[in-house]
PDB file of N, CA and C in Angstrom:
ATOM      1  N   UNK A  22       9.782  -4.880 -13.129  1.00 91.00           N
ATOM      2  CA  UNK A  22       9.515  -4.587 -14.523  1.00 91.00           C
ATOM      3  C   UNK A  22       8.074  -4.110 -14.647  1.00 91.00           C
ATOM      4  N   UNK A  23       7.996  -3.419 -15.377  1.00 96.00           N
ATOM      5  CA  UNK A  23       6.698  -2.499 -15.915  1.00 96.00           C
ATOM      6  C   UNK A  23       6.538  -2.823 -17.471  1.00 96.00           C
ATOM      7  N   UNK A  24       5.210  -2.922 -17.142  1.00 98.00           N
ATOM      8  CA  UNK A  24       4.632  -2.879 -18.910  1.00 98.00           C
ATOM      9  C   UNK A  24       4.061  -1.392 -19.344  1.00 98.00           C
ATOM     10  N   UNK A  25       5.232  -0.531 -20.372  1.00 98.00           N
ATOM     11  CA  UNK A  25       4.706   0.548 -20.709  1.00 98.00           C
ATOM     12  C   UNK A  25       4.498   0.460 -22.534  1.00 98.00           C
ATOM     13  N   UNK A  26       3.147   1.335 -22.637  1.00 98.00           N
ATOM     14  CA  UNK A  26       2.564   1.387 -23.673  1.00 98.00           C
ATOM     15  C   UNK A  26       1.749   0.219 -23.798  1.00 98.00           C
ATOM     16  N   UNK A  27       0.503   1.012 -24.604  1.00 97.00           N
ATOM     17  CA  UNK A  27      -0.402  -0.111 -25.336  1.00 97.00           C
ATOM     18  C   UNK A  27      -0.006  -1.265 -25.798  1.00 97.00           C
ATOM     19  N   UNK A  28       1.226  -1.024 -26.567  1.00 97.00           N
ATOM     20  CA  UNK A  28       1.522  -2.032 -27.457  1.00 97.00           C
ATOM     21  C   UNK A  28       2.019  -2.873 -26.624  1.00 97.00           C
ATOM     22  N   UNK A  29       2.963  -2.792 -26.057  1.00 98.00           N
ATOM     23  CA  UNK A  29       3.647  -3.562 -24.989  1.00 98.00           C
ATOM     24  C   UNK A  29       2.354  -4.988 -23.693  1.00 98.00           C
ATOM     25  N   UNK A  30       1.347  -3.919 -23.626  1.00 98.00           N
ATOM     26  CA  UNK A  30       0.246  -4.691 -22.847  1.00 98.00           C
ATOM     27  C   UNK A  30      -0.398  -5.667 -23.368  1.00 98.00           C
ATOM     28  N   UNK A  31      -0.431  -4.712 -24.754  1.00 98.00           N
ATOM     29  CA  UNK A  31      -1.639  -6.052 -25.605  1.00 98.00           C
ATOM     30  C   UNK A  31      -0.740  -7.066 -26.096  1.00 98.00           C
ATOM     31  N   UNK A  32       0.437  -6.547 -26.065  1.00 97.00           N
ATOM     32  CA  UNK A  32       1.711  -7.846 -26.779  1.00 97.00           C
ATOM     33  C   UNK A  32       1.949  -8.914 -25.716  1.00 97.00           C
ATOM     34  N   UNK A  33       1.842  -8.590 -24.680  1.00 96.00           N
ATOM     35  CA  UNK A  33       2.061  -9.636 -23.037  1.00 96.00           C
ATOM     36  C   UNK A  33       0.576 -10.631 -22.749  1.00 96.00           C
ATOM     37  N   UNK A  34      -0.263  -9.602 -23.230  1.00 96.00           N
ATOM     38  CA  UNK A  34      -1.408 -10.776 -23.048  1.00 96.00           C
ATOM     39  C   UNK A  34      -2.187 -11.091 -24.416  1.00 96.00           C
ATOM     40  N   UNK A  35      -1.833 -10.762 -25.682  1.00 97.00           N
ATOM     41  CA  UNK A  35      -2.189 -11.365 -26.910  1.00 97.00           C
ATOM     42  C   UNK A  35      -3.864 -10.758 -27.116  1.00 97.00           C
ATOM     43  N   UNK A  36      -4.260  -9.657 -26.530  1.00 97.00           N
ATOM     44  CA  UNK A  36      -5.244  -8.572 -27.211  1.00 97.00           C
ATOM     45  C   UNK A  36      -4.963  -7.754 -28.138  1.00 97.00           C
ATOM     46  N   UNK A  37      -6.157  -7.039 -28.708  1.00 98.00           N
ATOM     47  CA  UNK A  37      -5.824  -6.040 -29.347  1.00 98.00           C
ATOM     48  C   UNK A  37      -6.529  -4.757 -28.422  1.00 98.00           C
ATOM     49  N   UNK A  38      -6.066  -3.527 -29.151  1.00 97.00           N
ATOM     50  CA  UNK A  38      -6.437  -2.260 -28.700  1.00 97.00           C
ATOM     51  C   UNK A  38      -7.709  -2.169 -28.009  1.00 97.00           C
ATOM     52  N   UNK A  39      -8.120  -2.739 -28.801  1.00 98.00           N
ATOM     53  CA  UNK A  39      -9.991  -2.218 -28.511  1.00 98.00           C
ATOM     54  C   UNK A  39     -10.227  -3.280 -26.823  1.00 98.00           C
ATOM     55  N   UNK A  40      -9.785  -4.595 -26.730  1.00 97.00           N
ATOM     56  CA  UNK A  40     -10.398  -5.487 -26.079  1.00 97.00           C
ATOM     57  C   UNK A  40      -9.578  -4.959 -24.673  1.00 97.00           C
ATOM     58  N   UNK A  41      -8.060  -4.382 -24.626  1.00 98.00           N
ATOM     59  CA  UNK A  41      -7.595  -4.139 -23.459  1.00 98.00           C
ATOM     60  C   UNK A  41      -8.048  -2.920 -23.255  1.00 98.00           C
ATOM     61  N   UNK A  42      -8.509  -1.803 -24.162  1.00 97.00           N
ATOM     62  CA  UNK A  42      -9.000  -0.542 -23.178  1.00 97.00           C
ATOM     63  C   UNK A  42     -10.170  -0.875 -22.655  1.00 97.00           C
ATOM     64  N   UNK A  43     -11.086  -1.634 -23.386  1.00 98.00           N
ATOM     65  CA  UNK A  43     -12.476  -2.049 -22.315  1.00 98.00           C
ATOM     66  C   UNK A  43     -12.305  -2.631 -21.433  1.00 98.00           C
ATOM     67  N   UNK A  44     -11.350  -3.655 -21.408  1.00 97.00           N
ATOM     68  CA  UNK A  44     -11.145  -4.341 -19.524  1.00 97.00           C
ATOM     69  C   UNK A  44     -10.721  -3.064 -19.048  1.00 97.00           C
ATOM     70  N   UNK A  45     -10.052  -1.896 -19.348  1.00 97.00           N
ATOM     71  CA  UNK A  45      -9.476  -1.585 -18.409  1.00 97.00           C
ATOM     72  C   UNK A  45     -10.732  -0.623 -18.049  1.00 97.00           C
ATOM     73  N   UNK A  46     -11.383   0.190 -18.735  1.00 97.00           N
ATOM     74  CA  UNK A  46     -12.598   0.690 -18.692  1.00 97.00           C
ATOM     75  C   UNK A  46     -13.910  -0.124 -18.077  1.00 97.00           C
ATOM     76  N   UNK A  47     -14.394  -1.485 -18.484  1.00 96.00           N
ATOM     77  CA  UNK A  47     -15.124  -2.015 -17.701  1.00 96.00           C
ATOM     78  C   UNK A  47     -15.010  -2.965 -16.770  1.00 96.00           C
ATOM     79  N   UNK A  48     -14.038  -3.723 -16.865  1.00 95.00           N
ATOM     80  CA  UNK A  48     -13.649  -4.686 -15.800  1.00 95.00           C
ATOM     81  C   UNK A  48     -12.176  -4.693 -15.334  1.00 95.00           C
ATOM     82  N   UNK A  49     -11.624  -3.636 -14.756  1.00 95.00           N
ATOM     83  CA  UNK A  49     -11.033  -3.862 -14.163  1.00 95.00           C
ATOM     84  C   UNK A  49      -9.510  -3.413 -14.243  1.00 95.00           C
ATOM     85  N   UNK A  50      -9.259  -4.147 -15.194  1.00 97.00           N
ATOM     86  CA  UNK A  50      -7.975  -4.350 -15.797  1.00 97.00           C
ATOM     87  C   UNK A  50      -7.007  -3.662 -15.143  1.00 97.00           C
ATOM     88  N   UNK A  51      -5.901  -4.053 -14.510  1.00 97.00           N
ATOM     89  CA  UNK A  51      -5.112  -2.925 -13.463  1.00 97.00           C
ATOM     90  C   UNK A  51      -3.800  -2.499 -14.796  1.00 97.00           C
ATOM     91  N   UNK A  52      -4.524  -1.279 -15.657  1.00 98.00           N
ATOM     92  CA  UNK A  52      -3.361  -0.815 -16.015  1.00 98.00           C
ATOM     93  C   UNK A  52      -3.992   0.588 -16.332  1.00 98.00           C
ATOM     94  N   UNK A  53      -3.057   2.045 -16.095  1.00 96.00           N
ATOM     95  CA  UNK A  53      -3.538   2.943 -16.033  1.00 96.00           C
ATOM     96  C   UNK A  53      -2.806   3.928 -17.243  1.00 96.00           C
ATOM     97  N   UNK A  54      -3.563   4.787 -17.172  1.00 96.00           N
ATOM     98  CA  UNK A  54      -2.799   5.709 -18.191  1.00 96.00           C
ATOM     99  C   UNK A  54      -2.546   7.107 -17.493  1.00 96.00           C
ATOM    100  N   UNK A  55      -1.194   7.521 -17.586  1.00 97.00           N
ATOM    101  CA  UNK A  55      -0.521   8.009 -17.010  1.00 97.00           C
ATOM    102  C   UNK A  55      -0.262   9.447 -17.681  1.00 97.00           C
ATOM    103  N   UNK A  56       0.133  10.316 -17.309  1.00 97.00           N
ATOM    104  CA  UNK A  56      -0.195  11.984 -16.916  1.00 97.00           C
ATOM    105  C   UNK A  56       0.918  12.509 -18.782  1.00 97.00           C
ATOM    106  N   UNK A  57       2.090  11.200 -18.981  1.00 97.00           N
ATOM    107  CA  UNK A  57       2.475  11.636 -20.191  1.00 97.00           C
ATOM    108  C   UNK A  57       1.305  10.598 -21.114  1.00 97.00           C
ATOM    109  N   UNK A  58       0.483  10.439 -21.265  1.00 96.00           N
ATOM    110  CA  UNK A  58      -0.495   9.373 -21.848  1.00 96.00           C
ATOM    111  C   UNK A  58      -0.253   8.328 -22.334  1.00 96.00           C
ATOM    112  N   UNK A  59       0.816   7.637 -21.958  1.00 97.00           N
ATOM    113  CA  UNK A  59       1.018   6.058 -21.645  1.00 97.00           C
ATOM    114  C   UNK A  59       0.313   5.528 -21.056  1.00 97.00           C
ATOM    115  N   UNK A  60       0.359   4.123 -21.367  1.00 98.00           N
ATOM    116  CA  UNK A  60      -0.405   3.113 -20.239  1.00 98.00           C
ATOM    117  C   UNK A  60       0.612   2.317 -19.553  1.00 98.00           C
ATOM    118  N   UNK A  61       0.533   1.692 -18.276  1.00 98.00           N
ATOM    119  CA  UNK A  61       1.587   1.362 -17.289  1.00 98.00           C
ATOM    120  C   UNK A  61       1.069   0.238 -17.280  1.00 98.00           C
ATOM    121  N   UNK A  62       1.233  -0.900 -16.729  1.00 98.00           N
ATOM    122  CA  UNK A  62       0.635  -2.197 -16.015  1.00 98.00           C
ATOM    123  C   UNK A  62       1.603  -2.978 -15.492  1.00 98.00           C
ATOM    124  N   UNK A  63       1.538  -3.467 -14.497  1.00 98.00           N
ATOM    125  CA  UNK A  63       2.136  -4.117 -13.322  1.00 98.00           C
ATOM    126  C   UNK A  63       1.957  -5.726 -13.970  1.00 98.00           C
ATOM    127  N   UNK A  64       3.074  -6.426 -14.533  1.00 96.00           N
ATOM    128  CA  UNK A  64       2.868  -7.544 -14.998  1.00 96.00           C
ATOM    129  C   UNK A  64       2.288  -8.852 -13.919  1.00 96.00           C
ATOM    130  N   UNK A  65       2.650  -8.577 -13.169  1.00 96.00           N
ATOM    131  CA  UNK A  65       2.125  -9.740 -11.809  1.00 96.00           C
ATOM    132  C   UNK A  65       0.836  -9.269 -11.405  1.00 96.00           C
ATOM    133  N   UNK A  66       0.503  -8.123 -11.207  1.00 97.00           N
ATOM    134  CA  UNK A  66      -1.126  -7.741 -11.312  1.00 97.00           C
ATOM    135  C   UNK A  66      -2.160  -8.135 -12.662  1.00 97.00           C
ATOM    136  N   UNK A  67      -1.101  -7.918 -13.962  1.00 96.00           N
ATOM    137  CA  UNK A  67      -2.270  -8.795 -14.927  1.00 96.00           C
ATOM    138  C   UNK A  67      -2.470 -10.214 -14.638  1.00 96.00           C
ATOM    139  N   UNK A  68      -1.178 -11.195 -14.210  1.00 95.00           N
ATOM    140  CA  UNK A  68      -1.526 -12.267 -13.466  1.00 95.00           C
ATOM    141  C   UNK A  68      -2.541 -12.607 -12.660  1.00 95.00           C
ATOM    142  N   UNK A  69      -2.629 -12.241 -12.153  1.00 96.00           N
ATOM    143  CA  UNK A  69      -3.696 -12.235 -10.745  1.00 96.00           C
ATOM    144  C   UNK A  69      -5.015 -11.584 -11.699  1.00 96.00           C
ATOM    145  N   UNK A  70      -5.004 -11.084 -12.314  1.00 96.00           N
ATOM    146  CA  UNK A  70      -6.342 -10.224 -13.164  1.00 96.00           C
ATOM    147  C   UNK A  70      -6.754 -11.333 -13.894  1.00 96.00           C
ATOM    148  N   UNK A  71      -6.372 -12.028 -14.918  1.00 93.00           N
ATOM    149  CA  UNK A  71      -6.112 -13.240 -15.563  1.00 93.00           C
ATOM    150  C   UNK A  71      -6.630 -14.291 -14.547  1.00 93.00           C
ATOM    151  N   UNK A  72      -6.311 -14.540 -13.293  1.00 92.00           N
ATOM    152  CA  UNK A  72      -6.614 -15.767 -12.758  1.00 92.00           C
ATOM    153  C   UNK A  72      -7.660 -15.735 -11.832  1.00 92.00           C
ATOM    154  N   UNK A  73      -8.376 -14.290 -12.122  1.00 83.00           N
ATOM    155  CA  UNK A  73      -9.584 -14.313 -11.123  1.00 83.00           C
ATOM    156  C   UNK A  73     -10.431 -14.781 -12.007  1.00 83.00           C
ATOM    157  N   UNK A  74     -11.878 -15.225 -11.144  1.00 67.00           N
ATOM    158  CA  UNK A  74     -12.991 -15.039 -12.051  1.00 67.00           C
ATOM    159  C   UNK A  74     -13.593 -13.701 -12.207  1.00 67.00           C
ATOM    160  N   UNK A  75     -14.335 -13.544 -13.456  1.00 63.00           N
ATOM    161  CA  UNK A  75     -15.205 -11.973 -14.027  1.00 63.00           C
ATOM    162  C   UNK A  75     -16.406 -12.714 -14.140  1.00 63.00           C
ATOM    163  N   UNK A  76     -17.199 -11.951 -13.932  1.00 56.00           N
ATOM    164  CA  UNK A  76     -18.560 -11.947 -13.864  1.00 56.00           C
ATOM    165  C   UNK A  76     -18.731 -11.458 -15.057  1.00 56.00           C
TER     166      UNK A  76
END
């Protein structure tokens, strides 16, 4: 399973717009935006994103 669209990402981890494009822009965040301009994210990779530490 894939998490497609914004809405879908920020709905799985309880952000809004603004706070998931900056992780994904400054820290990290493994979800990309894709060539039709969706965003994709690998739900077991936000796991693991979630359970690291950030500096």
């Amino acid at each position: 399973m894939i998490l497609v669209g914004l809405d879908a990402i920020c709905g799985a981890v309880g952000a809004g717009q603004i706070a998931v494009k900056r992780w994904i822009r400054d820290e990290g965040f493994p979800a990309r935006r894709c060539s039709d301009g969706k965003y994709r994210a690998d739900p077991e990779s936000v796991r693991k994103w979630f359970g690291r530490e950030r500096g």
